Every structure is written in C-alpha cells, then in structure tokens.
mmCIF file of C-alpha atoms in Angstrom:
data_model
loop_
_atom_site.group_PDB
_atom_site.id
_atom_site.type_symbol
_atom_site.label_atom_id
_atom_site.label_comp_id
_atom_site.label_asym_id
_atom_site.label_seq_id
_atom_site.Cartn_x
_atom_site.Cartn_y
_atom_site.Cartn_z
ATOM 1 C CA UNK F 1 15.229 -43.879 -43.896
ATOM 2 C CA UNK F 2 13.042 -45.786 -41.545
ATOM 3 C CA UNK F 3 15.280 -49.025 -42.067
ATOM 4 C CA UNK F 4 18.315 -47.641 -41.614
ATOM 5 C CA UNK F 5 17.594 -45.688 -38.476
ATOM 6 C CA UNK F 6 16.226 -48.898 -37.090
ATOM 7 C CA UNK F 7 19.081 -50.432 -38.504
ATOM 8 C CA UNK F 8 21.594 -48.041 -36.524
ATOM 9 C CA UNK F 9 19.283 -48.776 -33.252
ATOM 10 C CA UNK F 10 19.761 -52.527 -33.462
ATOM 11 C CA UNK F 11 23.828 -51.800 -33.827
ATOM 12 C CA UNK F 12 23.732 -49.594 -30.766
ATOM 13 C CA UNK F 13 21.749 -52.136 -28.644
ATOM 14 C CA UNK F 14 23.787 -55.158 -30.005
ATOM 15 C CA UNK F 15 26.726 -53.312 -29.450
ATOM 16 C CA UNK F 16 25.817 -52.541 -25.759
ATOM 17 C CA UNK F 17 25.068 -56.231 -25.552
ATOM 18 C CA UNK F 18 28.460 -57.544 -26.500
ATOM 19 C CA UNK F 19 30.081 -55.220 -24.677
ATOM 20 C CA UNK F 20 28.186 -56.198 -21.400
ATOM 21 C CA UNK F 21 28.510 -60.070 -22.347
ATOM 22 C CA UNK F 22 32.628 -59.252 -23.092
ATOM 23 C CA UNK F 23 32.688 -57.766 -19.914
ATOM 24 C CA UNK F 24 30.918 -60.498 -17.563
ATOM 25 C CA UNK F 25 33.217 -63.095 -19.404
ATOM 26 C CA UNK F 26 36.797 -61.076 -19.161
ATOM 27 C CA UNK F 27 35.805 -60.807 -15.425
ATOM 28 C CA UNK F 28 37.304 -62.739 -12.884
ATOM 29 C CA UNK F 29 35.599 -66.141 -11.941
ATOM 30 C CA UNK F 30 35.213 -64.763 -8.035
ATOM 31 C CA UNK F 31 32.537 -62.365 -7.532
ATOM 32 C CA UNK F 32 32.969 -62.047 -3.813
ATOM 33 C CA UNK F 33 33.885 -63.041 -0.609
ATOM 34 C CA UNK F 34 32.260 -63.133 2.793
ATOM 35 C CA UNK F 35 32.993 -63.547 6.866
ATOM 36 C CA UNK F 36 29.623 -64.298 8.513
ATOM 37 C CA UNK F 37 29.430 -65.217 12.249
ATOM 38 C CA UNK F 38 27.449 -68.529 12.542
ATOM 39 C CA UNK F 39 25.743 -67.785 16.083
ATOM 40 C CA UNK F 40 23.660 -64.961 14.554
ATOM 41 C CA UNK F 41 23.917 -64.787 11.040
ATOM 42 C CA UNK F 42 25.791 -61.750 10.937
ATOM 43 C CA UNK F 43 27.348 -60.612 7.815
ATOM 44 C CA UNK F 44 30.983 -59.397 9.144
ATOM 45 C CA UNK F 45 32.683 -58.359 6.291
ATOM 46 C CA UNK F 46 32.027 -58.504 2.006
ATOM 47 C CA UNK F 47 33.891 -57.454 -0.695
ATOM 48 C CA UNK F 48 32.888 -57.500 -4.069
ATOM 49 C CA UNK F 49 35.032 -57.543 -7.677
ATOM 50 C CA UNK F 50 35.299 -54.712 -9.147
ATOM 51 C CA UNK F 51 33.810 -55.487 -12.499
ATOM 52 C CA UNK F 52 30.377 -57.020 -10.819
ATOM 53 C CA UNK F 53 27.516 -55.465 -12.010
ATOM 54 C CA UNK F 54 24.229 -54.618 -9.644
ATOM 55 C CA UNK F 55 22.284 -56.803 -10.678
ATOM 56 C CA UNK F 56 24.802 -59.444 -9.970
ATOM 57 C CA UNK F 57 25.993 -58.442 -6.748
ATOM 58 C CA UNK F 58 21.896 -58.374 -5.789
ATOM 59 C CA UNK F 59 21.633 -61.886 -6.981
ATOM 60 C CA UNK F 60 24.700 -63.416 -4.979
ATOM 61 C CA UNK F 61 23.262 -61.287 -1.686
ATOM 62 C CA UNK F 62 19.924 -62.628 -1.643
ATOM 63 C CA UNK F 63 21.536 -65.960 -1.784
ATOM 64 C CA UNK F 64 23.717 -65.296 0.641
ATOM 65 C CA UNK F 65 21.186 -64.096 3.040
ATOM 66 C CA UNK F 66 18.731 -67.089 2.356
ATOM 67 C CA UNK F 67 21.813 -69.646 2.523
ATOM 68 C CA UNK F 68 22.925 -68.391 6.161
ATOM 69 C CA UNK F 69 18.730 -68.094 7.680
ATOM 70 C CA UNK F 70 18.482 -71.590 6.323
ATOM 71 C CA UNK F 71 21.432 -73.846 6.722
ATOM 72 C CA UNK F 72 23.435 -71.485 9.888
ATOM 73 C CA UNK F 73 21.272 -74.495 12.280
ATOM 74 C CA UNK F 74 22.686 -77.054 10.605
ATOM 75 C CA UNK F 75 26.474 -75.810 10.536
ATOM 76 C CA UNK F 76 29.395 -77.399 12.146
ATOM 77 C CA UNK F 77 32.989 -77.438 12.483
ATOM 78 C CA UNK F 78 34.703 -77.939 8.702
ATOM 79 C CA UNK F 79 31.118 -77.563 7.360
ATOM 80 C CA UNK F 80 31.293 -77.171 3.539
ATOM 81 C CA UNK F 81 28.169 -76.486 1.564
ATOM 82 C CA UNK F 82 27.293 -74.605 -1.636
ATOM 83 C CA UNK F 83 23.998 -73.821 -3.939
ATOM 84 C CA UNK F 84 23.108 -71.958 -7.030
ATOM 85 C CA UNK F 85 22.802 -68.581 -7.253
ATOM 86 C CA UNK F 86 19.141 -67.296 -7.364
ATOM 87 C CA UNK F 87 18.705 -65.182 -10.752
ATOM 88 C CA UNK F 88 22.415 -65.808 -11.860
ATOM 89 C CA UNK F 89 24.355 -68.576 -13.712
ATOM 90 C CA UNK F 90 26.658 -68.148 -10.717
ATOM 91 C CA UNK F 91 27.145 -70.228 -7.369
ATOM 92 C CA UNK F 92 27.680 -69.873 -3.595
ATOM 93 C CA UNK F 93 30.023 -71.800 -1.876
ATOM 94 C CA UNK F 94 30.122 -71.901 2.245
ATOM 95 C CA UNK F 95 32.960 -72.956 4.790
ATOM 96 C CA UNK F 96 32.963 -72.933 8.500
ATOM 97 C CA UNK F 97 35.742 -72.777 9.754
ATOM 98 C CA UNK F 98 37.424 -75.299 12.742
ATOM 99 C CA UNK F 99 35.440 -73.775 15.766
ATOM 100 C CA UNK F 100 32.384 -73.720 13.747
ATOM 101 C CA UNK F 101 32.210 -70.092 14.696
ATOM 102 C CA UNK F 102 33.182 -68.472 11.130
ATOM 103 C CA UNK F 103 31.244 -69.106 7.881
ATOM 104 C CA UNK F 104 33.000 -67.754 4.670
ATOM 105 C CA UNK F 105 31.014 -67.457 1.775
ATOM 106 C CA UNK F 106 32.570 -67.306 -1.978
ATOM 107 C CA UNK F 107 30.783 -66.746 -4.951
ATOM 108 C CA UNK F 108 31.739 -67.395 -8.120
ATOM 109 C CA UNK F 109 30.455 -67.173 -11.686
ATOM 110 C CA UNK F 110 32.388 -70.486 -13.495
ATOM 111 C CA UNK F 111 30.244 -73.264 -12.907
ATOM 112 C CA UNK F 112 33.631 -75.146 -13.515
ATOM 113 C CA UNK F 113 35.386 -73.442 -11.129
ATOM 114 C CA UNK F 114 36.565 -76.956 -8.902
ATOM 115 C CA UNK F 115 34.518 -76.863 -5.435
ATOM 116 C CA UNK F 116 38.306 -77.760 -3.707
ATOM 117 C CA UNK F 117 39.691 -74.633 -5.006
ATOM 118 C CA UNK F 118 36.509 -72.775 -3.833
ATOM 119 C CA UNK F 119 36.750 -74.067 -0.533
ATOM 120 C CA UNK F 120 40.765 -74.355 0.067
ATOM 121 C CA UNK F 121 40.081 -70.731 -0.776
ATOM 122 C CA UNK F 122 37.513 -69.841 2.191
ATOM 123 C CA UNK F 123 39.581 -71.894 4.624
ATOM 124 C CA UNK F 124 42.487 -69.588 4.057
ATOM 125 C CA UNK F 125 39.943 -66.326 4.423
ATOM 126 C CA UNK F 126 38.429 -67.580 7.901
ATOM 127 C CA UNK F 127 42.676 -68.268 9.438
ATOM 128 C CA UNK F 128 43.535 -64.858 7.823
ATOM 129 C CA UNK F 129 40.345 -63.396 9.457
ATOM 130 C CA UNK F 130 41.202 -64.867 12.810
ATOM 131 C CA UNK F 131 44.449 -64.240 12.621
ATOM 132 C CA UNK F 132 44.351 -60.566 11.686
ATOM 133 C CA UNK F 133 40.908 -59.168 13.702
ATOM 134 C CA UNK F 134 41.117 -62.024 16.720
ATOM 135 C CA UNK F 135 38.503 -63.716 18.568
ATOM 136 C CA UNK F 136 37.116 -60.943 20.457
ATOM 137 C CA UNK F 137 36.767 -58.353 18.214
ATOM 138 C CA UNK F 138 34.959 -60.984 15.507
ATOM 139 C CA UNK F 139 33.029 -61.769 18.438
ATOM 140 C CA UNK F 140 31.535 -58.260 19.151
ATOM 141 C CA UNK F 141 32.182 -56.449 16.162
ATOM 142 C CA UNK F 142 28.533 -55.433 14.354
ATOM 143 C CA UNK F 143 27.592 -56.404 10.566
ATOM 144 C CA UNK F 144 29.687 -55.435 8.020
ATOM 145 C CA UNK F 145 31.924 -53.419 10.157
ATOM 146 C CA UNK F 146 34.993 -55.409 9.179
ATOM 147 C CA UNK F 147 34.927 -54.822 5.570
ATOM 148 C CA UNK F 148 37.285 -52.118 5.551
ATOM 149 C CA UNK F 149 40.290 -53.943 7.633
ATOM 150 C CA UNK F 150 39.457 -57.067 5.862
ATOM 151 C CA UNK F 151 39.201 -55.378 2.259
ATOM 152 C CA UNK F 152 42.792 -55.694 1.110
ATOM 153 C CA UNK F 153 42.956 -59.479 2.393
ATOM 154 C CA UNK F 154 40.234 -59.950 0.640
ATOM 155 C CA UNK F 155 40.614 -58.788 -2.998
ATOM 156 C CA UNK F 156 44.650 -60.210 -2.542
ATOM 157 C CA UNK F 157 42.303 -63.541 -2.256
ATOM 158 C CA UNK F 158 40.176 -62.511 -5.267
ATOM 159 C CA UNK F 159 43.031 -62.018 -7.464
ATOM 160 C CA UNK F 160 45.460 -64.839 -6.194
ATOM 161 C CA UNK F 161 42.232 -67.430 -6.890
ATOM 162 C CA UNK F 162 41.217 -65.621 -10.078
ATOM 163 C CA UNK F 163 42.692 -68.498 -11.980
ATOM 164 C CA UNK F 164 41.934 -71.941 -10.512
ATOM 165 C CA UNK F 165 44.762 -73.641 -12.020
ATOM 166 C CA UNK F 166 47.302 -71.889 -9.818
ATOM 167 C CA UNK F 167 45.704 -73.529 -6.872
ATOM 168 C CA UNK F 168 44.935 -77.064 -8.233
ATOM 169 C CA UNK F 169 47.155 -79.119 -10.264
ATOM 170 C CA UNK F 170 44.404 -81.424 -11.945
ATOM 171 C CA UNK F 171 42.858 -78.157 -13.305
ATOM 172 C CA UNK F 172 46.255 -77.127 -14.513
ATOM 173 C CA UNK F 173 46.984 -80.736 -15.964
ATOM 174 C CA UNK F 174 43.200 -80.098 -17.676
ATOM 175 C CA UNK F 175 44.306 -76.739 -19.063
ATOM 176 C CA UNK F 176 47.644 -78.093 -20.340
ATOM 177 C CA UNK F 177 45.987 -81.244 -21.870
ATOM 178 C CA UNK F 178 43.162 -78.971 -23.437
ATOM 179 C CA UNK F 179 46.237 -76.689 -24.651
ATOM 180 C CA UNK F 180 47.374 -79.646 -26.701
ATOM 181 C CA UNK F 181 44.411 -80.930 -27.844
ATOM 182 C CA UNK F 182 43.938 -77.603 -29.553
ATOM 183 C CA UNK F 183 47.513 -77.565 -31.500
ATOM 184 C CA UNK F 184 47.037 -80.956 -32.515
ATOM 185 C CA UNK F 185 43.658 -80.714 -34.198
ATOM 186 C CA UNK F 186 45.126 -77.682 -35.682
ATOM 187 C CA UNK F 187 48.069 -79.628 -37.325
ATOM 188 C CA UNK F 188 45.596 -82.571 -37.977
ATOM 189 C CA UNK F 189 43.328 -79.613 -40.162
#
C-alpha cells in the first residue's frame, strides 16, 4: 500500500513537472519587452507573454532594474548591450535608440535566439514608441504609465519575433539546412 501511494505521489509530481517543463518550452522565445527613459531610469512601459510564469517574470525584472542603475551612465546613441538573466537560463538584451533618449529592453529565453534579431527587434519598438506617444509625452509621462497604449504594439512585436527565422535569413537558411540534415540521416538509417 505504502509503495503504491508513494508511487501515485511521484506520478503526480512528475506529471506537474513535465507539464511545467512542456509549457516553458512551447512558449514563445520573447518573454518581454520594455521602453525605459535613459535620463532617469524610468521604466515607461512592459509587457510580458502570456505564458511567463512569476518566477520568471521576477527574474527578467531584477535584471532589468540592475542593467538600467548600472550601465544607463554609460549609454549612448545606437547603444546595444545585453547580459544574462539573474536566476533564469534566459537573457536581456538593451537598445538605445538614435537620440540616446529611449532604452528598449527584450528578454528572451533561447540562448540561440541571434542578438541581430533581438536588437533589429528593439529598434523597431523605440520608432513605434516615438512615433505613436511623441517626444513630449515620453518625456513627462511617469513609470509604467505607457503600458496600456503601448500594450498592443507590443505583444504584435512579441508574436511577429516569436520565430527568429522570419526576421533573419541565416537563421532560416540554418533551419532549412537542419530540416535536411534530419531527412537524410533518416533515409541513411
């Protein structure tokens, strides 16, 4: 009796294991975006993916937060920059944009996601940003008060950069050549 209830216990807890691993892997490979303003370090506007878990969106904030107090002195005009997540397998990647006045942060949980894609990406978040909100209002708005007008620009972002390889051709060529490796090793078998 003893066995099997333990037995049943262990199914249950590997069970809620895979399902938590099956879901962190079927998730997208961005697991947010940010618009910071440089001068002060203010966090305009975030917007997580839906499938991110707490303790994962924790992990990417703290590094977020750390990454602007510590490198927002050193930033610049076309400023690219990006670090490991603290506590994740994930990664931050940062873009200011051609004022210097913008910093967009993206993180993302494929350590093979290519660092172009991440950044072509955060380039196209700070115009849209501009564009959309203009100068003044990113200049006085308060933290996180853009979230909401910037949310649906956002996850269209998200979702359009989901898959690297619709953004960057060698990552497609890679895809397509790791495609055919596959079916010939199969026909070699």
């Amino acid at each position: 009796w003893l066995k099997s209830a333990c037995s049943a216990r262990f199914t249950r807890a590997s069970s809620a294991c895979l399902l938590c691993t099956l879901s962190i892997t079927m998730a997208d490979a961005i697991v947010f975006l940010a618009i910071a303003r440089v001068r002060d370090q203010a966090v305009l506007a975030t917007c997580f993916d839906k499938a991110a878990l707490n303790e994962e969106k924790s992990c990417f904030e703290k590094t977020l937060a750390s990454m602007l107090e510590l490198r927002a002195p050193t930033v610049y005009p076309d400023w690219k920059d990006s670090c490991p997540c603290e506590g994740s397998d994930g990664k931050l990647y940062a873009y200011a944009d051609s004022q210097g006045y913008l910093s967009a942060v993206t993180g993302i949980r494929d350590n093979a996601y290519p660092e172009r894609v991440a950044h072509q990406l955060l380039k196209k978040l700070t115009d849209k940003a501009r564009a959309t909100q203009g100068d003044q209002l990113l200049d006085e708005s308060r933290a996180n008060s853009l979230s909401k007008p910037l949310r649906n620009d956002m996850r269209e972002l998200m979702q359009s950069y989901a898959q690297a390889g619709g953004h960057d051709k060698t990552t497609e060529v890679k895809g397509k050549v790791d495609g055919l490796k596959g079916i010939m090793q199969s026909i070699v078998k």
